[in-house]
Short mmCIF file of C-alpha atoms in Angstrom, two decimals:
data_model
loop_
_atom_site.label_atom_id
_atom_site.label_comp_id
_atom_site.label_asym_id
_atom_site.label_seq_id
_atom_site.Cartn_x
_atom_site.Cartn_y
_atom_site.Cartn_z
CA THR A 182 48.40 -14.93 -28.01
CA VAL A 183 46.45 -17.20 -29.92
CA THR A 184 42.81 -17.23 -29.00
CA VAL A 185 40.27 -20.07 -28.98
CA ASN A 186 38.76 -18.58 -32.26
CA GLU A 187 41.84 -18.35 -33.88
CA LEU A 188 42.75 -21.81 -32.95
CA LEU A 189 39.78 -23.46 -34.50
CA ASP A 190 40.06 -21.33 -37.84
CA HIS A 191 43.55 -22.76 -38.04
CA PHE A 192 42.39 -26.51 -37.02
CA ILE A 193 39.22 -26.58 -39.26
CA GLU A 194 41.27 -25.38 -42.18
CA TRP A 195 43.75 -28.38 -41.64
CA CYS A 196 40.37 -30.85 -41.35
CA GLU A 197 39.37 -29.14 -44.83
CA MET A 198 42.69 -30.08 -46.24
CA ARG A 199 42.64 -33.63 -44.83
CA HIS A 200 39.14 -34.13 -46.20
CA LYS A 201 40.09 -32.68 -49.77
CA ASN A 202 43.26 -35.13 -49.85
CA GLY A 203 41.23 -38.14 -48.61
CA GLN A 204 42.76 -38.68 -45.32
CA ARG A 205 40.05 -39.92 -42.98
CA MET A 206 38.20 -36.75 -42.85
CA GLY A 207 34.54 -37.59 -44.47
CA SER A 208 32.06 -34.75 -45.62
CA SER A 209 29.91 -35.36 -42.73
CA HIS A 210 32.18 -35.43 -39.94
CA LEU A 211 33.79 -32.13 -41.35
CA LYS A 212 30.34 -30.87 -41.44
CA THR A 213 29.73 -31.72 -37.75
CA ILE A 214 32.82 -30.37 -36.65
CA LYS A 215 32.03 -26.80 -38.01
CA ALA A 216 28.61 -27.23 -36.44
CA GLN A 217 30.07 -27.73 -33.01
CA SER A 218 32.39 -25.35 -33.31
CA ARG A 219 29.88 -22.59 -34.59
CA ASN A 220 27.21 -23.83 -32.00
CA HIS A 221 28.61 -24.53 -28.65
CA ILE A 222 32.72 -23.55 -28.56
CA ARG A 223 33.18 -20.21 -30.08
CA PRO A 224 30.10 -18.66 -28.60
CA ALA A 225 31.23 -19.92 -25.06
CA ILE A 226 34.74 -19.97 -24.95
CA GLY A 227 35.98 -18.34 -28.17
CA ARG A 228 37.24 -15.17 -26.76
CA TYR A 229 39.54 -16.67 -24.47
CA LYS A 230 43.28 -17.12 -25.13
CA MET A 231 44.50 -20.43 -25.12
CA THR A 232 47.00 -19.66 -22.48
CA ASP A 233 44.21 -18.17 -20.05
CA LEU A 234 42.13 -21.19 -20.02
CA THR A 235 42.04 -22.77 -16.95
CA PHE A 236 40.34 -26.16 -15.64
CA ASN A 237 37.29 -24.33 -13.96
CA ILE A 238 36.59 -22.13 -17.08
CA LEU A 239 36.39 -25.51 -19.24
CA ASP A 240 34.59 -27.63 -16.32
CA ASN A 241 32.04 -24.77 -16.44
CA TRP A 242 31.68 -24.96 -19.87
CA ALA A 243 31.28 -28.45 -20.06
CA ARG A 244 28.66 -28.32 -17.19
CA THR A 245 26.73 -25.80 -19.12
CA LEU A 246 26.60 -28.29 -22.25
CA THR A 247 25.63 -31.37 -19.85
CA HIS A 248 22.39 -29.20 -18.76
CA THR A 249 21.72 -28.50 -22.33
CA PRO A 250 18.30 -30.40 -22.73
CA SER A 251 18.94 -30.54 -26.50
CA LEU A 252 22.40 -32.24 -26.07
CA ALA A 253 22.65 -35.98 -25.56
CA PRO A 254 25.42 -37.31 -23.16
CA ARG A 255 27.14 -38.84 -26.20
CA THR A 256 26.93 -35.39 -28.07
CA VAL A 257 28.35 -33.60 -25.19
CA ARG A 258 31.44 -36.00 -25.26
CA SER A 259 31.75 -35.53 -28.82
CA ILE A 260 31.95 -31.48 -28.35
CA LEU A 261 34.65 -31.95 -25.73
CA HIS A 262 36.66 -34.60 -27.68
CA PHE A 263 36.78 -32.16 -30.80
CA PHE A 264 37.73 -29.58 -28.70
CA LYS A 265 40.56 -31.65 -27.10
CA MET A 266 41.81 -32.85 -30.70
CA ALA A 267 41.89 -29.07 -31.38
CA THR A 268 43.86 -28.51 -28.35
CA ASP A 269 46.44 -30.82 -29.26
CA TYR A 270 46.76 -29.58 -32.72
CA GLY A 271 47.65 -26.12 -31.03
CA MET A 272 49.85 -27.58 -28.55
CA ARG A 273 52.21 -29.34 -31.42
CA ARG A 274 52.32 -25.85 -32.76
CA GLY A 275 53.24 -23.98 -29.23
CA TRP A 276 50.08 -22.46 -28.74
CA ALA A 277 49.18 -24.16 -25.61
CA ASN A 278 51.26 -25.97 -23.13
CA ARG A 279 48.91 -28.39 -21.60
CA ASN A 280 45.54 -29.76 -22.78
CA LEU A 281 43.01 -29.43 -19.87
CA THR A 282 40.25 -30.62 -21.72
CA SER A 283 41.46 -34.20 -21.38
CA GLU A 284 41.29 -33.41 -17.44
CA VAL A 285 37.90 -32.18 -17.47
CA MET A 286 36.53 -35.17 -19.78
CA GLN A 287 37.39 -37.67 -17.35
CA ASP A 288 34.43 -36.07 -15.23
CA TYR A 289 32.10 -36.76 -18.04
CA ARG A 290 32.83 -40.23 -19.26
CA SER A 291 30.25 -41.64 -17.33
CA GLY A 292 27.40 -40.48 -19.44
CA ALA A 293 25.18 -43.51 -20.46
CA ARG A 294 26.28 -44.97 -23.67
CA ALA A 295 23.35 -45.63 -26.13
CA ARG A 296 23.17 -49.87 -26.29
CA ILE A 297 21.62 -51.18 -29.12
CA ARG A 298 19.58 -54.31 -28.80
CA THR A 299 22.01 -57.36 -29.01
CA PHE A 300 21.59 -60.77 -30.63
CA SER A 301 21.47 -64.18 -28.44
CA LYS A 302 23.10 -67.11 -30.21
CA ILE A 303 19.65 -68.60 -30.91
CA GLU A 304 18.59 -65.65 -32.82
CA VAL A 305 21.89 -65.44 -34.85
CA GLN A 306 21.47 -68.87 -35.84
CA ALA A 307 17.62 -68.31 -36.98
CA ILE A 308 18.94 -65.44 -39.44
CA LEU A 309 21.63 -67.98 -40.74
CA SER A 310 19.11 -70.56 -40.85
CA ASN A 311 16.60 -68.50 -42.95
CA LEU A 312 19.31 -67.32 -45.22
CA GLN A 313 20.32 -70.98 -46.59
CA THR A 314 17.22 -71.06 -48.90
CA LYS A 315 16.08 -68.49 -51.32
CA PRO A 316 12.51 -67.64 -50.11
CA LEU A 317 9.79 -67.45 -52.74
CA ARG A 318 8.90 -64.03 -54.35
CA ILE A 319 12.42 -62.50 -53.39
CA PHE A 320 14.96 -61.97 -56.49
CA ASP A 321 18.23 -63.84 -56.22
CA ARG A 322 20.52 -61.12 -56.24
CA THR A 323 18.38 -59.46 -53.24
CA TRP A 324 19.06 -63.04 -51.24
CA ARG A 325 22.85 -63.06 -52.21
CA LEU A 326 23.14 -59.50 -51.10
CA GLN A 327 21.60 -60.27 -47.92
CA ARG A 328 23.75 -63.42 -47.48
CA CYS A 329 27.15 -61.35 -48.02
CA PHE A 330 26.24 -58.51 -46.06
CA VAL A 331 25.22 -60.89 -43.06
CA TYR A 332 28.24 -63.05 -43.19
CA LEU A 333 30.67 -60.42 -43.30
CA ALA A 334 29.08 -58.59 -40.07
CA THR A 335 28.82 -62.03 -38.35
CA PHE A 336 31.81 -63.81 -39.26
CA CYS A 337 34.33 -61.06 -39.92
CA GLY A 338 33.16 -58.26 -37.64
CA LEU A 339 32.93 -55.53 -40.43
CA ARG A 340 30.75 -52.48 -40.14
CA ILE A 341 28.41 -51.84 -42.67
CA GLY A 342 30.64 -48.94 -44.13
CA GLU A 343 33.53 -51.24 -44.36
CA ILE A 344 31.25 -53.90 -46.41
CA ASN A 345 30.19 -51.13 -48.69
CA GLY A 346 33.78 -49.78 -49.13
CA LEU A 347 35.32 -53.47 -50.01
CA ARG A 348 36.98 -53.21 -52.95
CA VAL A 349 37.77 -56.26 -55.47
CA GLU A 350 41.61 -55.91 -54.81
CA ASN A 351 40.64 -56.07 -51.13
CA ILE A 352 39.82 -59.89 -51.65
CA ASP A 353 42.86 -62.13 -51.11
CA PHE A 354 41.25 -65.44 -51.86
CA GLU A 355 44.64 -67.03 -52.08
CA GLY A 356 45.24 -65.97 -48.57
CA HIS A 357 41.87 -66.28 -47.14
CA VAL A 358 42.16 -62.82 -45.90
CA LEU A 359 39.80 -59.67 -46.19
CA GLU A 360 41.83 -56.22 -46.51
CA VAL A 361 40.07 -53.80 -44.93
CA ARG A 362 41.27 -50.50 -46.05
CA HIS A 363 38.08 -48.39 -46.86
CA ASN A 364 35.04 -47.08 -45.49
CA LEU A 365 32.08 -45.73 -47.84
CA THR A 366 30.07 -43.13 -45.80
CA ALA A 367 26.45 -42.25 -46.13
CA ALA A 368 27.22 -39.31 -48.43
CA GLY A 369 29.16 -41.61 -50.96
CA GLU A 370 32.70 -41.05 -50.09
CA LEU A 371 35.23 -43.61 -50.11
CA LYS A 372 37.78 -42.84 -47.21
CA GLY A 373 40.17 -44.65 -44.97
CA PRO A 374 38.82 -46.06 -41.64
CA LYS A 375 38.13 -43.63 -38.73
CA THR A 376 41.27 -44.72 -36.98
CA ARG A 377 44.78 -46.39 -38.21
CA SER A 378 43.90 -49.15 -36.19
CA GLY A 379 40.48 -49.65 -38.64
CA ILE A 380 42.98 -50.94 -41.65
CA ARG A 381 43.72 -54.19 -40.86
CA ASP A 382 43.31 -57.71 -42.27
CA VAL A 383 40.68 -60.22 -41.36
CA PRO A 384 40.52 -63.78 -41.84
CA MET A 385 38.18 -64.80 -43.94
CA PRO A 386 35.88 -68.20 -43.18
CA ALA A 387 35.06 -70.43 -46.15
CA ILE A 388 31.43 -69.83 -46.25
CA VAL A 389 32.33 -65.88 -46.51
CA GLU A 390 34.76 -66.75 -49.02
CA GLN A 391 32.50 -68.91 -51.28
CA GLU A 392 29.70 -66.20 -51.11
CA LEU A 393 31.86 -63.34 -52.09
CA ARG A 394 33.12 -65.88 -55.32
CA ASN A 395 29.34 -66.29 -56.26
CA TRP A 396 28.69 -62.58 -55.80
CA LEU A 397 31.48 -61.45 -57.88
CA ALA A 398 30.59 -64.22 -60.91
CA SER A 399 26.83 -63.58 -60.70
CA PHE A 400 26.36 -60.08 -59.66
CA TYR A 401 29.44 -57.64 -59.68
CA GLN A 402 28.92 -54.61 -61.59
CA ALA A 403 31.95 -53.13 -62.99
CA ASN A 404 32.55 -49.52 -61.30
CA GLU A 405 35.33 -46.66 -61.20
CA ASP A 406 36.27 -47.42 -57.61
CA GLY A 407 36.00 -51.20 -58.20
CA LEU A 408 33.38 -51.71 -55.40
CA ILE A 409 32.15 -55.07 -54.80
CA PHE A 410 28.55 -54.24 -53.84
CA ARG A 411 26.58 -51.77 -55.86
CA GLY A 412 22.64 -51.35 -56.09
CA ARG A 413 20.91 -52.88 -58.99
CA ASN A 414 21.39 -49.42 -60.95
CA GLY A 415 24.89 -49.06 -60.04
CA GLY A 416 24.58 -46.66 -57.59
CA GLN A 417 25.50 -46.92 -53.77
CA ILE A 418 23.57 -49.15 -51.04
CA SER A 419 22.84 -46.45 -48.90
CA HIS A 420 22.67 -47.39 -45.15
CA ALA A 421 18.94 -46.21 -44.97
CA GLN A 422 18.29 -48.47 -48.38
CA TRP A 423 20.15 -51.34 -46.58
CA HIS A 424 17.88 -51.60 -43.54
CA VAL A 425 14.77 -50.68 -45.47
CA ARG A 426 14.97 -53.08 -48.57
CA TYR A 427 17.05 -55.86 -47.10
CA TRP A 428 17.66 -55.83 -43.41
CA GLN A 429 14.27 -55.62 -41.80
CA PRO A 430 12.58 -57.86 -44.48
CA LEU A 431 15.03 -60.45 -43.45
CA LEU A 432 14.40 -59.84 -39.42
CA ASP A 433 10.64 -60.33 -40.41
CA ARG A 434 11.06 -63.40 -41.95
CA CYS A 435 12.76 -64.77 -39.27
CA LEU A 436 9.92 -63.11 -36.82
CA LEU A 437 12.48 -60.80 -35.10
CA GLY A 438 10.37 -57.97 -34.25
CA PRO A 439 10.42 -55.20 -31.87
CA ASP A 440 10.98 -55.81 -28.16
CA GLU A 441 8.62 -54.53 -25.38
CA LYS A 442 10.40 -51.11 -25.52
CA GLY A 443 9.86 -50.88 -29.46
CA ARG A 444 13.66 -51.41 -30.24
CA ARG A 445 14.33 -53.02 -33.17
CA PHE A 446 17.82 -55.03 -34.16
CA HIS A 447 20.02 -53.11 -35.67
CA PHE A 448 22.32 -54.41 -38.02
CA HIS A 449 25.52 -53.34 -36.19
CA ALA A 450 24.17 -55.81 -33.33
CA LEU A 451 25.79 -58.48 -35.76
CA ARG A 452 29.18 -56.93 -35.21
CA HIS A 453 28.55 -57.26 -31.12
CA PHE A 454 27.45 -60.72 -31.56
CA CYS A 455 30.91 -61.22 -33.51
CA ALA A 456 32.99 -59.48 -30.75
CA SER A 457 31.38 -61.52 -27.74
CA MET A 458 31.50 -64.71 -29.87
CA LEU A 459 35.31 -63.96 -30.49
CA VAL A 460 35.98 -63.54 -26.48
CA GLU A 461 33.90 -66.81 -25.96
CA GLN A 462 35.86 -68.89 -28.05
CA GLY A 463 39.00 -68.09 -26.16
CA VAL A 464 40.27 -65.20 -28.28
CA PRO A 465 42.31 -62.82 -25.97
CA LEU A 466 41.18 -59.25 -26.11
CA THR A 467 44.03 -57.59 -27.77
CA ASP A 468 43.29 -60.04 -30.91
CA ALA A 469 39.38 -59.45 -30.81
CA ALA A 470 40.54 -55.79 -30.54
CA GLU A 471 42.68 -56.14 -33.57
CA LEU A 472 40.27 -57.88 -35.78
CA LEU A 473 37.80 -55.44 -34.74
CA GLY A 474 39.40 -52.37 -35.70
CA HIS A 475 39.88 -50.72 -32.40
CA SER A 476 43.03 -49.04 -31.10
CA SER A 477 43.15 -51.11 -27.81
CA PHE A 478 41.19 -53.76 -26.04
CA ASP A 479 39.77 -51.34 -23.38
CA MET A 480 38.01 -49.77 -26.06
CA THR A 481 36.73 -53.12 -27.29
CA LEU A 482 35.40 -53.65 -23.58
CA GLN A 483 33.87 -50.13 -23.39
CA VAL A 484 32.05 -50.86 -26.45
CA TYR A 485 31.15 -54.66 -26.31
CA ALA A 486 31.31 -55.27 -22.53
CA HIS A 487 27.61 -55.65 -22.40
CA ALA A 488 27.48 -58.54 -25.23
CA ILE A 489 30.95 -60.47 -24.19
CA MET A 490 29.67 -62.72 -22.12
CA ALA A 491 25.82 -63.92 -21.24
CA SER A 492 25.26 -63.77 -17.45
CA GLN A 493 24.81 -67.49 -17.15
CA LYS A 494 28.37 -67.90 -18.84
CA ARG A 495 29.76 -65.17 -16.21
CA ILE A 496 28.38 -66.95 -13.25
CA GLU A 497 30.04 -70.30 -14.52
CA VAL A 498 33.36 -68.68 -15.10
CA LEU A 499 33.39 -66.96 -11.47
CA GLN A 500 32.20 -70.05 -10.16
CA SER A 501 35.22 -71.77 -11.52
CA VAL A 502 37.33 -69.60 -10.24
CA ALA A 503 36.11 -69.62 -6.85
CA ASP A 504 36.39 -73.44 -7.06
CA SER A 505 40.22 -73.28 -8.39
CA LEU A 506 40.97 -70.77 -5.44
CA LEU A 507 39.48 -72.36 -2.24
CA PRO A 508 40.76 -75.41 -0.65
CA PRO A 509 39.47 -78.91 -1.85
CA VAL A 510 37.49 -79.40 1.45
CA ALA A 511 35.80 -75.92 1.59
CA VAL A 512 34.48 -76.62 -2.19
CA LEU A 513 33.27 -79.99 -1.44
CA THR A 514 31.20 -78.41 1.54
CA LEU A 515 30.04 -75.87 -0.49
CA ARG A 516 28.49 -78.59 -2.97
CA GLN A 517 26.49 -80.43 -0.19
CA GLN A 518 23.72 -78.06 -0.55
CA ASP A 519 21.03 -80.39 0.87
CA LYS A 520 23.28 -80.41 4.15
CA LEU A 521 22.86 -76.56 4.21
CA PRO A 522 20.29 -75.15 6.66
CA ASP A 523 18.08 -72.78 4.83
CA LEU A 524 17.77 -68.83 5.69
CA ALA A 525 14.56 -69.13 7.37
CA SER A 526 15.71 -72.20 10.04
CA LEU A 527 18.88 -69.78 10.56
CA ALA A 528 16.42 -66.72 11.32
CA ALA A 529 14.39 -68.69 13.65
CA GLY A 530 17.48 -70.40 15.57
#
């Protein structure tokens, strides 16, 4: 007899409890959940009993969402995912027998995921080269902060929230490991990573270790949470502040401005680059997913497939596969390009 509205009441109360207890539920996420419930779920299907929901009812609702001009495909998927989680919550309590939302979502996964502009190896080398020497008229603290953030994203694949959430106790210099245990949200909340797989230990290259030692020795400011990186006044280095005061000036120094579509390089592109380099260096996808904090390697492919391998590299790999399967005589014949007739002569004859 539980209605969708009643389910949402219980589920949001549970989310509020998780937020209060610091269980991977930030205030911004909780705010989004409440807004999606209020604006897109309750008005459309809130009156239905959970046991009366059918595939067609949910499919029509999802179709309506996709035709709402103000909703991007990613937002639609987010709304459906939220209701799927709420339904799972209800199933565990016997209020629903089947999660039809999961089946409906199968038809709405093809929406275009916005791809950020990714770095080439030469462009990342230009950034790293620029960071080797402190530029004139830039504070030493600013330069060191840029080096720490860029190294942690490029060589360890950390998100900006995970970098800001690093605590002194998370650095194992003896074991050469970064213990990723927290994420500092845009609202300044220190919480666990978004998923259980986000809790991980990441190997720390020597250059990262040395830079962290330098920072802790020269610029660390003691604070209640033991956070390694704080602003000059002891406050949070917000995402917006990092991009405006530190990241964009660095890109400008490297002459890496907007492309022809006006897209700038996002800091998260360094994490994309790290993912592609892991695979290019022969790290199995399962291991790469674990290092990046993904729950499965197929998620790594979904998010970073466009950055995994350059097109020329893909051609070389596929050609190698073909050569390894074809008989030696066939491969030799294909390699004798000068003996092959061109298309024009074939068409004429």
